[in-house]
Short mmCIF file of C-alpha atoms and ligand atoms in Angstrom, two decimals:
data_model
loop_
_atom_site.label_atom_id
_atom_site.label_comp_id
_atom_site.label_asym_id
_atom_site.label_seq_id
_atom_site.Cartn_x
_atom_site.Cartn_y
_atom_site.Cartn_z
CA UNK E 15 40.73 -35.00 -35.39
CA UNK E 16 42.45 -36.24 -32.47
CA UNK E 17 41.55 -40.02 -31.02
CA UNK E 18 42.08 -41.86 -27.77
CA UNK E 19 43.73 -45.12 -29.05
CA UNK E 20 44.67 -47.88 -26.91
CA UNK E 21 47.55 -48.19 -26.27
CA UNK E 22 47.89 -50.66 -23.53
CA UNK E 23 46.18 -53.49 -21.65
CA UNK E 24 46.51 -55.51 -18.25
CA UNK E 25 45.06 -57.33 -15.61
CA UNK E 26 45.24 -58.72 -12.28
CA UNK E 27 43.11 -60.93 -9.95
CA UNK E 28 43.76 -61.74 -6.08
CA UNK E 29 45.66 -65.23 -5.21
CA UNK E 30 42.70 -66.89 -4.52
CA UNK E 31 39.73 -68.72 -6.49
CA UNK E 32 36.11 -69.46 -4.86
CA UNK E 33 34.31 -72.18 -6.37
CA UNK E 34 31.05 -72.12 -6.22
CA UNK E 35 31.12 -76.18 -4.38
CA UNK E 36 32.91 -73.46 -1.43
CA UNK E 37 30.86 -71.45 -1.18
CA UNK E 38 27.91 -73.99 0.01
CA UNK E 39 29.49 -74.56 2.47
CA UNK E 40 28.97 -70.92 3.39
CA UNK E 41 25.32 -70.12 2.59
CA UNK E 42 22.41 -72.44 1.48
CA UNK E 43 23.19 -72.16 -2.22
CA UNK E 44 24.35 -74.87 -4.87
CA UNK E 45 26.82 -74.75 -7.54
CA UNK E 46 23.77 -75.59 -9.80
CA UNK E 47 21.37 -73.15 -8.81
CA UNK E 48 24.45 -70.32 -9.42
CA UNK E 49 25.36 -71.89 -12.86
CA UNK E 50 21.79 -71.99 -13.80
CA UNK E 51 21.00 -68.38 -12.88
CA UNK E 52 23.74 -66.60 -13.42
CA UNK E 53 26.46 -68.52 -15.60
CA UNK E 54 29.15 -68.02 -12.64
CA UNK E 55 31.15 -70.60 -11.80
CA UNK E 56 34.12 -69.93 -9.43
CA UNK E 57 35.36 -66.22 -8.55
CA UNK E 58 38.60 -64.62 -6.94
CA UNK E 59 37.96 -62.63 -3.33
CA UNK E 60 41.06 -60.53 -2.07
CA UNK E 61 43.48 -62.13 0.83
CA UNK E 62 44.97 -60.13 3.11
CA UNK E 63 47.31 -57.73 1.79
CA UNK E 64 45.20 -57.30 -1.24
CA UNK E 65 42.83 -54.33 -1.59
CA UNK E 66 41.51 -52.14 -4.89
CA UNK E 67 44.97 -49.99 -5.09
CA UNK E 68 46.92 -53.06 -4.84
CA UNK E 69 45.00 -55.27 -7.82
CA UNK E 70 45.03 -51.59 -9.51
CA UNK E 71 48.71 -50.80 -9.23
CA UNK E 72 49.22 -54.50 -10.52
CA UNK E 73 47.05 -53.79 -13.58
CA UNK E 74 48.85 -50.88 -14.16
CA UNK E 75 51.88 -51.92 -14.40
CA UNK E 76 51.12 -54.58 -16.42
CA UNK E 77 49.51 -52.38 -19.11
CA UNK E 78 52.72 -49.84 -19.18
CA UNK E 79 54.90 -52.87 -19.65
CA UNK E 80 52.60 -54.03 -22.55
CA UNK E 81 52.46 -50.01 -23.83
CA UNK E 82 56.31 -50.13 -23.49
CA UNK E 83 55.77 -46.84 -21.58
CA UNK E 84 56.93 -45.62 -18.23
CA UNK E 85 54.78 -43.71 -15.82
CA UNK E 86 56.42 -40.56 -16.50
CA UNK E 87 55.00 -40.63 -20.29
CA UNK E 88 51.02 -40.45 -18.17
CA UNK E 89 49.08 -37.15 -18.03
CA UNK E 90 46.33 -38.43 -16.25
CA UNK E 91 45.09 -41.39 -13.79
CA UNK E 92 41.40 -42.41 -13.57
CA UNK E 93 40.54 -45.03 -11.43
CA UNK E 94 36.84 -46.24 -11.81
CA UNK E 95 35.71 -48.04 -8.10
CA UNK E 96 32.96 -48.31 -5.52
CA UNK E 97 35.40 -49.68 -3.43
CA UNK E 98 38.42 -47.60 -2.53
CA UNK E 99 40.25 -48.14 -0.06
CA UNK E 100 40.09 -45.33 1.82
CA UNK E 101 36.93 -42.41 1.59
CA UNK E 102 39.79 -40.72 1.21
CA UNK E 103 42.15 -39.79 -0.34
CA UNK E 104 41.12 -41.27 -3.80
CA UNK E 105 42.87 -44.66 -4.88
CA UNK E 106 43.42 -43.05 -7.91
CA UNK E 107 46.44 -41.07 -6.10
CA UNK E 108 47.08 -43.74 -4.24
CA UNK E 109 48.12 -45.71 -7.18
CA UNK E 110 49.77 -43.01 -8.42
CA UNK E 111 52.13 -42.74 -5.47
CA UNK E 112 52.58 -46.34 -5.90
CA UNK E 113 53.62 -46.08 -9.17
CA UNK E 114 56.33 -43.35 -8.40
CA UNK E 115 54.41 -40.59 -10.58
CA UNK E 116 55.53 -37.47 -9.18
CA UNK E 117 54.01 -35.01 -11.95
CA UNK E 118 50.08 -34.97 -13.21
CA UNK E 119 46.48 -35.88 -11.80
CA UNK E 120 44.42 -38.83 -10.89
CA UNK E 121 41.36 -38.75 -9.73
CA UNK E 122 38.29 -41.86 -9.09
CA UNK E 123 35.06 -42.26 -10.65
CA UNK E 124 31.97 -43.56 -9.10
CA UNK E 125 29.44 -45.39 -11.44
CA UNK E 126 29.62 -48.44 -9.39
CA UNK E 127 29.39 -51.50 -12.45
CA UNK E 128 29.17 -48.84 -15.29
CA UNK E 129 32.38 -46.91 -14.09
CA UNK E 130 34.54 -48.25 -16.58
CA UNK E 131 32.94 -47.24 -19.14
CA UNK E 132 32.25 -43.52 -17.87
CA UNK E 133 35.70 -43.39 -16.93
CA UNK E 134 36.32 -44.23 -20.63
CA UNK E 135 34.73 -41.35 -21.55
CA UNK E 136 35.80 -39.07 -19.10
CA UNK E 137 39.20 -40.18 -20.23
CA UNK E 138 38.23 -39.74 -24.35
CA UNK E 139 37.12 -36.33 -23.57
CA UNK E 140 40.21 -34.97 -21.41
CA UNK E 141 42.66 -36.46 -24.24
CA UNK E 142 39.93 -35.17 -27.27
CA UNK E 143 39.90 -31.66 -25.69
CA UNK E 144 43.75 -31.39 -25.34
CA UNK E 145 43.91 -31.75 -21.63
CA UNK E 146 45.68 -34.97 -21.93
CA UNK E 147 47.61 -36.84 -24.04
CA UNK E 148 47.88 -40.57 -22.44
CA UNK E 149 45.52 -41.72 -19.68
CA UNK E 150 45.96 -44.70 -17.49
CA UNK E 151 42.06 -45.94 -16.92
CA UNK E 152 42.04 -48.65 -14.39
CA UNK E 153 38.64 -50.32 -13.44
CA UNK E 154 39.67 -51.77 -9.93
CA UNK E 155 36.88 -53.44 -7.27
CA UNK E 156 37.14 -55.65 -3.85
CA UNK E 157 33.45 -56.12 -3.81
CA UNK E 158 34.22 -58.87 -1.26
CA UNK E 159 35.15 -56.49 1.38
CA UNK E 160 31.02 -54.83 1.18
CA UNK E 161 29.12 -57.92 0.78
CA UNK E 162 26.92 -59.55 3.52
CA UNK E 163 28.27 -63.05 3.52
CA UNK E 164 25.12 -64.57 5.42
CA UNK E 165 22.81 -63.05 2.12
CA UNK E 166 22.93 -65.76 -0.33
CA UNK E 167 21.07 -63.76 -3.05
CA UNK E 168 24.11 -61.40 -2.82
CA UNK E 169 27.11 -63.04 -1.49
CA UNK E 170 27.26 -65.52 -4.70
CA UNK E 171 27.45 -62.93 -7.21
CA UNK E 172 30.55 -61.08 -7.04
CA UNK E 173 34.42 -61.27 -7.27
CA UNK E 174 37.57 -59.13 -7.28
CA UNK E 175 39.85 -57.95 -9.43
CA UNK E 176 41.34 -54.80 -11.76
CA UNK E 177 41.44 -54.35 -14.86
CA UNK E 178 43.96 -50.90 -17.35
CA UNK E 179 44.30 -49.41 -20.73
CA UNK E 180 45.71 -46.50 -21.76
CA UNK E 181 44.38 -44.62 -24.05
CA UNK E 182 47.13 -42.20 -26.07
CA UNK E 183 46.24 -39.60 -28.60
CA UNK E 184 46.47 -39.89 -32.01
CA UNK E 185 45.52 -37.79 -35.45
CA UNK E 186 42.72 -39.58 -36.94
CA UNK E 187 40.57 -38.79 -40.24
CA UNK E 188 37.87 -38.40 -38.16
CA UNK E 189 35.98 -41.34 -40.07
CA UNK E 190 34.53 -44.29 -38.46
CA UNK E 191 37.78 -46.15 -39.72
CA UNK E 192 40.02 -44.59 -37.27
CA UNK E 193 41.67 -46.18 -34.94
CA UNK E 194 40.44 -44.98 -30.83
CA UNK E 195 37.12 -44.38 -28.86
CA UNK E 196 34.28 -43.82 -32.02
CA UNK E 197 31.71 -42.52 -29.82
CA UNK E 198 30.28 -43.10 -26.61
CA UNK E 199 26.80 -42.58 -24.69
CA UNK E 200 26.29 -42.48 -20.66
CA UNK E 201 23.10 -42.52 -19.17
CA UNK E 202 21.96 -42.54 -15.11
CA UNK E 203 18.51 -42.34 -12.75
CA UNK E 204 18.41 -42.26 -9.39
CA UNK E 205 14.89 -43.25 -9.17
CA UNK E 206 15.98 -46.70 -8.56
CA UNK E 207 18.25 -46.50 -5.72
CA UNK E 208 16.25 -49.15 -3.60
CA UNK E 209 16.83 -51.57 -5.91
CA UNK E 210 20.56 -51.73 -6.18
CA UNK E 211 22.89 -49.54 -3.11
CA UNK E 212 25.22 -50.15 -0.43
CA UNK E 213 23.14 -49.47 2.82
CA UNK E 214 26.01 -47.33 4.79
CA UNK E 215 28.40 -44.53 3.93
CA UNK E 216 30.38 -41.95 5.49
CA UNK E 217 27.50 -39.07 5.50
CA UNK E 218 24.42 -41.41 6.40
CA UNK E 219 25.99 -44.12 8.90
CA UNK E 220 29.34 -43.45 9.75
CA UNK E 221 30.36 -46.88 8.35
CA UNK E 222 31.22 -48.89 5.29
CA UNK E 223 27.57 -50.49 4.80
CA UNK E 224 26.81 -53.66 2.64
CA UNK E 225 25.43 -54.34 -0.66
CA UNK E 226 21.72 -55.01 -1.10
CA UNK E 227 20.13 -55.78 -4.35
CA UNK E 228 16.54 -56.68 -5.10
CA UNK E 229 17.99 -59.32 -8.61
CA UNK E 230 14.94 -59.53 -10.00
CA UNK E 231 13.94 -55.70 -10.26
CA UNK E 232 17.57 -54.95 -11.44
CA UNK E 233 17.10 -57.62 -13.98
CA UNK E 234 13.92 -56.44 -15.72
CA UNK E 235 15.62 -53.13 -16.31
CA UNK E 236 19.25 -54.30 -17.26
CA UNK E 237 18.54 -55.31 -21.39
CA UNK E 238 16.14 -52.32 -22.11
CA UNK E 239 18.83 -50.12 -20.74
CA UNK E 240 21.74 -51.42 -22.36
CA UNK E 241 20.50 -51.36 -25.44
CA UNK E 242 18.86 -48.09 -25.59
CA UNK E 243 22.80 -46.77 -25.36
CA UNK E 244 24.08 -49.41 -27.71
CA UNK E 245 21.35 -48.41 -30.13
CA UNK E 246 22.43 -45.00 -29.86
CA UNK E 247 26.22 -45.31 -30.50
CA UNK E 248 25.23 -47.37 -33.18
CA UNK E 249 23.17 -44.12 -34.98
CA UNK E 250 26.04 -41.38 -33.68
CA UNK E 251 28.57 -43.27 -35.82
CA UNK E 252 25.94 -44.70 -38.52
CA UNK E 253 27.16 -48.81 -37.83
CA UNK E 254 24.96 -51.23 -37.30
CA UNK E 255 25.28 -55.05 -35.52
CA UNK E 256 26.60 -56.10 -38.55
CA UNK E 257 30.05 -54.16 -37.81
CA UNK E 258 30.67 -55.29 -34.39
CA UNK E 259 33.68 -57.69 -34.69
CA UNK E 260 33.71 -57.95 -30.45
CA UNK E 261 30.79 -57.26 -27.82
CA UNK E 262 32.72 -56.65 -24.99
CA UNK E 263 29.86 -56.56 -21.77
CA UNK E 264 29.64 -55.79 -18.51
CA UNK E 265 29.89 -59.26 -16.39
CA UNK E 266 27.04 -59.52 -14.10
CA UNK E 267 24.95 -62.50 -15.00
CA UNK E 268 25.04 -64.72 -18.59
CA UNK E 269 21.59 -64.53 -19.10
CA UNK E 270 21.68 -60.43 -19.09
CA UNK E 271 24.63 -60.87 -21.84
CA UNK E 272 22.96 -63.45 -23.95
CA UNK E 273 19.93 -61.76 -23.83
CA UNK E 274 21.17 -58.15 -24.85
CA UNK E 275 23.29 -59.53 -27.18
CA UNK E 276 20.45 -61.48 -28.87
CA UNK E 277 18.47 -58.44 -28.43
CA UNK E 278 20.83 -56.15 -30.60
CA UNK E 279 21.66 -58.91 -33.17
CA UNK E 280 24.88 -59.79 -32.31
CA UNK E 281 25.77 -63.39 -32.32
CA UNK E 282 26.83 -65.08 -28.98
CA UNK E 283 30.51 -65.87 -30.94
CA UNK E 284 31.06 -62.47 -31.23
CA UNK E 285 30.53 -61.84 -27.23
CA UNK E 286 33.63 -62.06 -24.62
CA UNK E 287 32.44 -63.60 -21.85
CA UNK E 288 34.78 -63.77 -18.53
CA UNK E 289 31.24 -63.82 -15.83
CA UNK E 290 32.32 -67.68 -15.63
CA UNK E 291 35.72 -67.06 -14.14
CA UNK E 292 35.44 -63.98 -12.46
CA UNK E 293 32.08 -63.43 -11.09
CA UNK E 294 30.78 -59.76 -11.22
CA UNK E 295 33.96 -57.89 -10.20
CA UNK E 296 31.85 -54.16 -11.29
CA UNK E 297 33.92 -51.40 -12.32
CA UNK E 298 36.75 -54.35 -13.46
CA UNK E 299 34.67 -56.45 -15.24
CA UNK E 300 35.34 -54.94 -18.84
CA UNK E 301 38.92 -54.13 -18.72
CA UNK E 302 39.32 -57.42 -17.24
CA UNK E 303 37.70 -59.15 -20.02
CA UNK E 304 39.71 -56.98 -22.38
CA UNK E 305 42.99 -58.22 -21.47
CA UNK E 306 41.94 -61.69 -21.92
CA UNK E 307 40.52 -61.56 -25.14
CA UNK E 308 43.01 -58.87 -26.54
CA UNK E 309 45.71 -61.17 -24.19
CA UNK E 310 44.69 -64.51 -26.68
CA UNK E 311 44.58 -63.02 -29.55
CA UNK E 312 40.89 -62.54 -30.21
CA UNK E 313 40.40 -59.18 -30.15
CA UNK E 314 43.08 -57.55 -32.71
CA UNK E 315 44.51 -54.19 -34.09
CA UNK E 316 41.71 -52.35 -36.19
CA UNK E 317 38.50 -54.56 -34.53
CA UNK E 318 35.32 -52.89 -33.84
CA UNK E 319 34.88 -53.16 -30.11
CA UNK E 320 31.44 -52.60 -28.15
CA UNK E 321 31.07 -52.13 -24.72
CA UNK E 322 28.10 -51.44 -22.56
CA UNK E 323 27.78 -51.81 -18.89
CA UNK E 324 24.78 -51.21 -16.34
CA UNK E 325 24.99 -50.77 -13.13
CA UNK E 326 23.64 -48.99 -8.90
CA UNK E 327 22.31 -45.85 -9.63
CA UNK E 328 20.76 -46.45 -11.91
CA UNK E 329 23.93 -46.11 -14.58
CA UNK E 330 24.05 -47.26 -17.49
CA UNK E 331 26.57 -46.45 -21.32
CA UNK E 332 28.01 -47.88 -24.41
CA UNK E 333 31.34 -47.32 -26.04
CA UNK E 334 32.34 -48.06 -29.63
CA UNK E 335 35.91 -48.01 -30.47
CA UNK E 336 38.28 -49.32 -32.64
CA UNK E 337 40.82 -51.77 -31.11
N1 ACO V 11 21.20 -70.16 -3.94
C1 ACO V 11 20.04 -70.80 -3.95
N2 ACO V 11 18.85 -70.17 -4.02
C2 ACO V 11 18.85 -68.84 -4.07
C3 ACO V 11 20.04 -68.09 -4.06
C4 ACO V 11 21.24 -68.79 -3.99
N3 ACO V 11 22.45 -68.19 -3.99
N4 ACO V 11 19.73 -66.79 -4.13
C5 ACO V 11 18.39 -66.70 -4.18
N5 ACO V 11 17.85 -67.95 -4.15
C6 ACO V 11 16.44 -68.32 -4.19
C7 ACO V 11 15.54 -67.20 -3.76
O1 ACO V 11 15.44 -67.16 -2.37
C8 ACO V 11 14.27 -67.57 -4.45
O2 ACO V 11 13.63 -68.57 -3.68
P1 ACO V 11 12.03 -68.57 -3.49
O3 ACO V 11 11.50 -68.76 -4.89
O4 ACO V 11 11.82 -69.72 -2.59
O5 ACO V 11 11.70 -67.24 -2.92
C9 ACO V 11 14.71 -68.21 -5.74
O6 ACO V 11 16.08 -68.56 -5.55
C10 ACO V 11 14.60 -67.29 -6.94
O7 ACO V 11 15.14 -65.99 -6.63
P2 ACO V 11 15.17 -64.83 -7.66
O8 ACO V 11 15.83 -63.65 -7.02
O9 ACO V 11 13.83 -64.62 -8.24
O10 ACO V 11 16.12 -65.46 -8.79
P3 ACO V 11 16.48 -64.89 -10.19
O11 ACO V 11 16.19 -65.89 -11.22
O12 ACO V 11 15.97 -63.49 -10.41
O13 ACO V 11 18.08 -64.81 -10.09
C11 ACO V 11 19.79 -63.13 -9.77
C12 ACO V 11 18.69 -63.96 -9.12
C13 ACO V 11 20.86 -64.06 -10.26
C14 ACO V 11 20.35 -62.19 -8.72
C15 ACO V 11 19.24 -62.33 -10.96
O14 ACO V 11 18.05 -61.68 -10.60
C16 ACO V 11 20.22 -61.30 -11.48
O15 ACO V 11 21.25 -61.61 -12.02
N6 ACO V 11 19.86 -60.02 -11.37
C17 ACO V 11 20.70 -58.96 -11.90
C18 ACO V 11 21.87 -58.67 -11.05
C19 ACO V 11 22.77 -57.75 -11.82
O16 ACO V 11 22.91 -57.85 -13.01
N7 ACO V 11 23.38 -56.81 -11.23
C20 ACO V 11 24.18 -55.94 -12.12
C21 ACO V 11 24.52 -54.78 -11.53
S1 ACO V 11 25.51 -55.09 -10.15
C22 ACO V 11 26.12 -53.59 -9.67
O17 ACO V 11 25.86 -52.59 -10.27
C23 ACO V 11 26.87 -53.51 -8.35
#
């Protein structure tokens, strides 16, 4: 049975940090009331010259030098965003030509915070099926560039950033000890729209729009979901809590994290948590917390890995792979 192993990790964040002590002098907000509320304490926005292909490409390049692979040894480049930089064409082939890959595909994905994860499993299913052998999946995000800076229930919450792996196939026994992606479950509503959704586009209002969130309503809904998918990669593959060696979440508020972690009976040492430094950078928040816990040594070769993201749409999934 073939597997989508990992191959590859890397990172990178824009030049410059946010505290949260800057950003009251912005909006009536206080580095408490963040901390309290969300567990974010400073965040990194994009400077000029820095948009989603750019952190991408950076990424990128970080996890080929890691894979010791060159770009000409990738089938396939998925880029998971909500924030390209262009309609179009896709920053997926943007990053592409960037990277001087003259051969293959890339194409984006848009599951706004749970695009990582469904571009995971887009990516598991081209290499399972034969259509690819290594994929470059890069979560990349400048949610900066869509938020209303004068909404402080918004403004406070989000960072930038981009996060790769590659995934590469490889002959497994088809057991839950293999090495690669174990299983993975996506989910999405649109009944919710209101509550999460950037109020412009190209087809409504001509222009970019800005994100509105009712925090609250997107809260109530955030554990149930998350674990309803975690619950269910945990019976497709017949593990339990127990066998989790890393929960690796989506990084959009602590008390969502502690709280679906405690709900699925995973302890809080076993959890990666990155919301502190980065803020909720969406589609980049996992891979970006990959690299640093993979980067120091926490998350090794043959570790059970769990990752789960919700997100606008409603979207939610889980993926459980073997490191
Ligand atoms: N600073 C100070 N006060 C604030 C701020 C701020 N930055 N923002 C809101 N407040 C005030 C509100 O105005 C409100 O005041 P009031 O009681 O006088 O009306 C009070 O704080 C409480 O507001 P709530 O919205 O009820 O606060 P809550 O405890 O729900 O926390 C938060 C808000 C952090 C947004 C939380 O609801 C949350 O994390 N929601 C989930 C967001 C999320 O996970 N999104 C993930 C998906 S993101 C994606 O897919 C793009």
């Amino acid at each position: 049975m073939i597997r989508s192993v990992v191959r590859g990790f890397g990172s990178s964040l824009p030049a410059r940090v946010v505290t949260n002590q800057e950003l009251e002098s912005m909006v009536d907000t206080t580095d408490e009331w963040i901390v309290q509320r969300t567990g974010i304490r400073q965040r990194y926005l994009a400077g000029e010259g820095e948009t989603t292909a750019s952190l991408g490409e950076a990424a990128a390049r970080e996890a080929l030098d890691r894979a010791g692979l060159m770009i000409d040894d990738i089938d396939l480049i998925i880029v998971a965003t909500s924030t390209p930089d262009n309609t179009f064409p896709a920053t997926a082939v943007n990053i592409q030509h960037r990277l001087g890959m003259k051969h293959g595909v890339g194409f984006d994905l848009q599951a706004v915070c749970s695009g990582f994860v469904f571009a995971l499993t887009t990516a598991d299913a081209y290499i399972r099926t034969g259509l690819a052998k290594r994929v470059l999946v890069i979560g990349a995000e400048t949610f900066s560039r869509i938020l209303d800076w004068t909404d402080r229930t918004t403004c406070v919450l989000f960072g930038d950033g981009a996060g790769a792996i590659i995934l590469e196939a490889v002959e497994g026994e088809g057991t839950i000890a293999d090495r690669g992606v174990l299983t993975t479950k996506l989910r999405s509503d649109g009944s919710n729209k209101e509550k999460l959704y950037v109020d412009g586009g190209p087809s409504t209002t001509g222009t970019v729009g800005q994100l509105r969130m009712q925090g609250r309503e997107v809260f109530k809904h955030a554990v149930g979901m998350i674990t309803d998918v975690v619950e269910a990669a945990f019976e497709a593959t017949g593990t339990t809590a127990d066998d989790v060696d890393w929960l690796v979440p989506h990084q959009a508020n602590i008390r969502i994290i502690d709280g679906s972690a405690k709900k699925l009976g995973i302890p809080l040492e076993k959890v990666v948590v990155t919301v502190d430094q980065h803020g909720n950078t969406s589609a980049a928040s996992i891979p970006l917390a990959l690299a640093v816990a993979a980067g120091d040594g926490r998350i090794k070769q043959g570790d059970l890995v769990l990752l789960e993201a919700m997100g606008g749409g409603f979207t939610w999934g889980a993926v459980l792979l073997r490191w």
